[in-house]
């Protein structure tokens, strides 16, 4: 169980090092819910090729609003995606849970 709130946000962030001679597709970050029939509310974000800084570390981040889970057995998955066979380095995948305040806070 992640939270007892009706919904939550996930903020996912990571760093990619892209070599100077890199010619592959841009890496990205993915989040989705999953149940026994497959993934739902799939979201992904890639670093635009025009924004890719070669020979340097590149930060990527994404905010993801949870759907209403279809079952208590459903899982959220957050991962990094690299479609190219060329080597890059990855560092510091961070996933932060952001949830709304209680609806009726006590004074």
XYZ file of N, CA and C in Angstrom, residues 15-97:
249
model
N 19.354 10.777 -13.787
C 20.416 11.403 -14.572
C 20.961 10.392 -15.566
N 21.169 10.842 -16.802
C 21.798 10.039 -17.850
C 23.079 10.736 -18.295
N 24.168 9.961 -18.451
C 25.384 10.498 -19.069
C 25.404 10.022 -20.507
N 25.471 10.965 -21.436
C 25.441 10.666 -22.858
C 26.837 10.917 -23.437
N 27.501 9.870 -23.955
C 28.839 10.061 -24.525
C 28.838 11.018 -25.726
N 29.990 11.625 -25.990
C 30.146 12.578 -27.102
C 29.743 11.979 -28.443
N 30.077 10.709 -28.673
C 29.840 10.078 -29.974
C 28.493 9.341 -30.054
N 27.611 9.599 -29.137
C 26.305 8.919 -29.083
C 25.445 9.324 -30.278
N 24.861 8.330 -30.960
C 23.997 8.596 -32.115
C 22.631 7.934 -31.974
N 22.386 7.272 -30.849
C 21.139 6.540 -30.657
C 19.974 7.439 -30.281
N 18.835 6.794 -30.060
C 17.635 7.502 -29.630
C 17.772 7.974 -28.191
N 17.028 9.002 -27.854
C 17.087 9.573 -26.510
C 16.497 8.620 -25.476
N 17.118 8.556 -24.291
C 16.560 7.763 -23.205
C 15.376 8.468 -22.570
N 14.660 7.732 -21.728
C 13.490 8.314 -21.095
C 13.176 7.703 -19.748
N 12.026 8.104 -19.234
C 11.538 7.634 -17.946
C 10.063 7.247 -18.124
N 9.628 6.184 -17.454
C 8.294 5.617 -17.660
C 7.620 5.381 -16.307
N 6.305 5.581 -16.269
C 5.494 5.219 -15.099
C 4.165 4.674 -15.599
N 3.682 3.626 -14.935
C 2.354 3.100 -15.253
C 1.858 2.204 -14.134
N 0.569 2.017 -14.101
C -0.031 1.020 -13.223
C -0.131 -0.274 -14.002
N -0.136 -1.382 -13.285
C -0.151 -2.688 -13.943
C -1.010 -3.651 -13.140
N -1.793 -4.450 -13.865
C -2.526 -5.549 -13.238
C -2.328 -6.799 -14.079
N -3.047 -7.863 -13.770
C -2.808 -9.134 -14.471
C -3.149 -9.075 -15.954
N -3.917 -8.073 -16.390
C -4.239 -7.959 -17.811
C -3.289 -7.028 -18.551
N -2.432 -6.318 -17.840
C -1.460 -5.451 -18.498
C -1.346 -4.087 -17.867
N -0.688 -3.185 -18.584
C -0.429 -1.842 -18.082
C -1.597 -0.916 -18.402
N -1.835 0.035 -17.513
C -2.802 1.097 -17.781
C -2.275 2.407 -17.210
N -2.799 3.499 -17.721
C -2.304 4.851 -17.468
C -0.787 4.911 -17.611
N -0.336 4.493 -18.775
C 1.074 4.500 -19.150
C 1.479 5.916 -19.543
N 2.550 6.409 -18.947
C 3.100 7.717 -19.306
C 4.610 7.578 -19.465
N 5.159 8.313 -20.425
C 6.604 8.327 -20.562
C 7.058 9.703 -21.028
N 8.318 9.964 -20.771
C 8.921 11.218 -21.191
C 10.333 10.912 -21.643
N 10.731 11.473 -22.762
C 12.101 11.313 -23.249
C 12.761 12.685 -23.311
N 14.084 12.666 -23.286
C 14.835 13.892 -23.494
C 14.819 14.155 -24.998
N 14.379 15.321 -25.407
C 14.371 15.652 -26.832
C 15.793 15.583 -27.379
N 15.938 15.038 -28.582
C 17.268 14.958 -29.198
C 17.930 16.327 -29.253
N 17.150 17.364 -29.509
C 17.716 18.712 -29.594
C 18.186 19.226 -28.228
N 17.681 18.653 -27.134
C 18.079 19.061 -25.783
C 19.145 18.152 -25.176
N 19.508 17.086 -25.874
C 20.473 16.117 -25.364
C 21.875 16.732 -25.349
N 22.479 16.807 -24.182
C 23.827 17.364 -24.051
C 24.820 16.210 -24.074
N 25.504 16.041 -25.194
C 26.474 14.954 -25.319
C 27.751 15.304 -24.572
N 28.359 14.261 -23.973
C 29.559 14.466 -23.176
C 29.242 15.070 -21.822
N 27.980 14.901 -21.374
C 27.540 15.541 -20.136
C 26.418 14.720 -19.492
N 26.150 15.054 -18.236
C 25.011 14.456 -17.537
C 23.752 15.236 -17.897
N 22.663 14.515 -18.138
C 21.366 15.097 -18.481
C 20.346 14.659 -17.444
N 19.622 15.615 -16.886
C 18.571 15.277 -15.925
C 17.247 15.108 -16.666
N 16.486 14.122 -16.246
C 15.127 13.952 -16.759
C 14.210 13.775 -15.558
N 13.035 14.398 -15.618
C 12.071 14.232 -14.529
C 10.673 14.219 -15.113
N 9.766 13.624 -14.365
C 8.384 13.504 -14.810
C 7.477 13.426 -13.592
N 6.338 14.105 -13.654
C 5.301 13.981 -12.634
C 4.198 13.095 -13.189
N 3.670 12.226 -12.342
C 2.675 11.240 -12.759
C 1.541 11.235 -11.747
N 0.334 11.526 -12.200
C -0.850 11.484 -11.343
C -1.437 10.085 -11.397
N -1.635 9.477 -10.246
C -2.150 8.109 -10.207
C -3.590 8.053 -10.715
N -3.933 6.955 -11.360
C -5.341 6.728 -11.677
C -6.020 6.130 -10.449
N -7.305 5.912 -10.537
C -7.976 5.141 -9.495
C -7.609 3.682 -9.746
N -6.922 3.038 -8.806
C -6.532 1.636 -9.031
C -7.758 0.757 -9.267
N -7.615 -0.193 -10.150
C -8.714 -1.094 -10.477
C -8.827 -2.227 -9.461
N -7.748 -2.468 -8.724
C -7.719 -3.523 -7.715
C -6.640 -3.181 -6.688
N -6.780 -3.694 -5.471
C -5.746 -3.477 -4.453
C -4.469 -4.236 -4.798
N -4.543 -5.164 -5.727
C -3.365 -5.934 -6.144
C -2.579 -5.245 -7.264
N -3.109 -4.175 -7.817
C -2.414 -3.466 -8.890
C -1.128 -2.839 -8.367
N -0.148 -2.726 -9.251
C 1.154 -2.172 -8.884
C 1.487 -0.978 -9.750
N 2.253 -0.078 -9.161
C 2.800 1.018 -9.951
C 4.241 0.663 -10.286
N 4.638 0.942 -11.516
C 6.017 0.704 -11.946
C 6.593 2.018 -12.454
N 7.806 2.297 -12.036
C 8.550 3.458 -12.500
C 9.924 2.941 -12.899
N 10.323 3.256 -14.127
C 11.614 2.738 -14.593
C 12.194 3.634 -15.668
N 13.475 3.409 -15.946
C 14.170 4.142 -16.990
C 14.144 3.318 -18.264
N 14.098 4.004 -19.393
C 13.965 3.338 -20.678
C 15.066 3.847 -21.605
N 15.776 2.919 -22.207
C 16.853 3.272 -23.135
C 16.700 2.420 -24.388
N 16.163 2.998 -25.473
C 15.848 2.219 -26.666
C 17.044 1.866 -27.544
N 18.190 2.443 -27.296
C 19.354 2.232 -28.147
C 20.261 1.138 -27.589
N 21.054 0.541 -28.458
C 22.050 -0.443 -28.032
C 23.356 0.235 -27.600
N 23.474 1.529 -27.855
C 24.682 2.255 -27.473
C 24.727 2.425 -25.956
N 25.932 2.391 -25.414
C 26.087 2.480 -23.968
C 25.987 3.921 -23.481
N 25.275 4.067 -22.365
C 25.190 5.322 -21.630
C 25.326 4.974 -20.149
N 25.422 5.972 -19.303
C 25.448 5.730 -17.862
C 24.185 6.328 -17.248
N 23.712 5.670 -16.200
C 22.506 6.106 -15.497
C 22.854 6.266 -14.023
N 22.326 7.308 -13.398
C 22.593 7.536 -11.982
C 21.354 8.105 -11.296
N 21.169 7.718 -10.067
C 20.242 8.351 -9.133
C 18.778 8.383 -9.559
N 18.195 7.237 -9.813
C 16.750 7.209 -10.017
C 16.102 7.489 -8.671
N 15.289 8.545 -8.618
C 14.579 8.912 -7.401
C 13.091 8.939 -7.691
N 12.319 8.342 -6.803
C 10.865 8.364 -6.931
C 10.316 8.921 -5.626
N 9.588 10.024 -5.720
C 9.049 10.702 -4.548
C 7.528 10.656 -4.592
N 6.917 10.293 -3.483
C 5.464 10.265 -3.360
C 4.986 11.626 -2.861
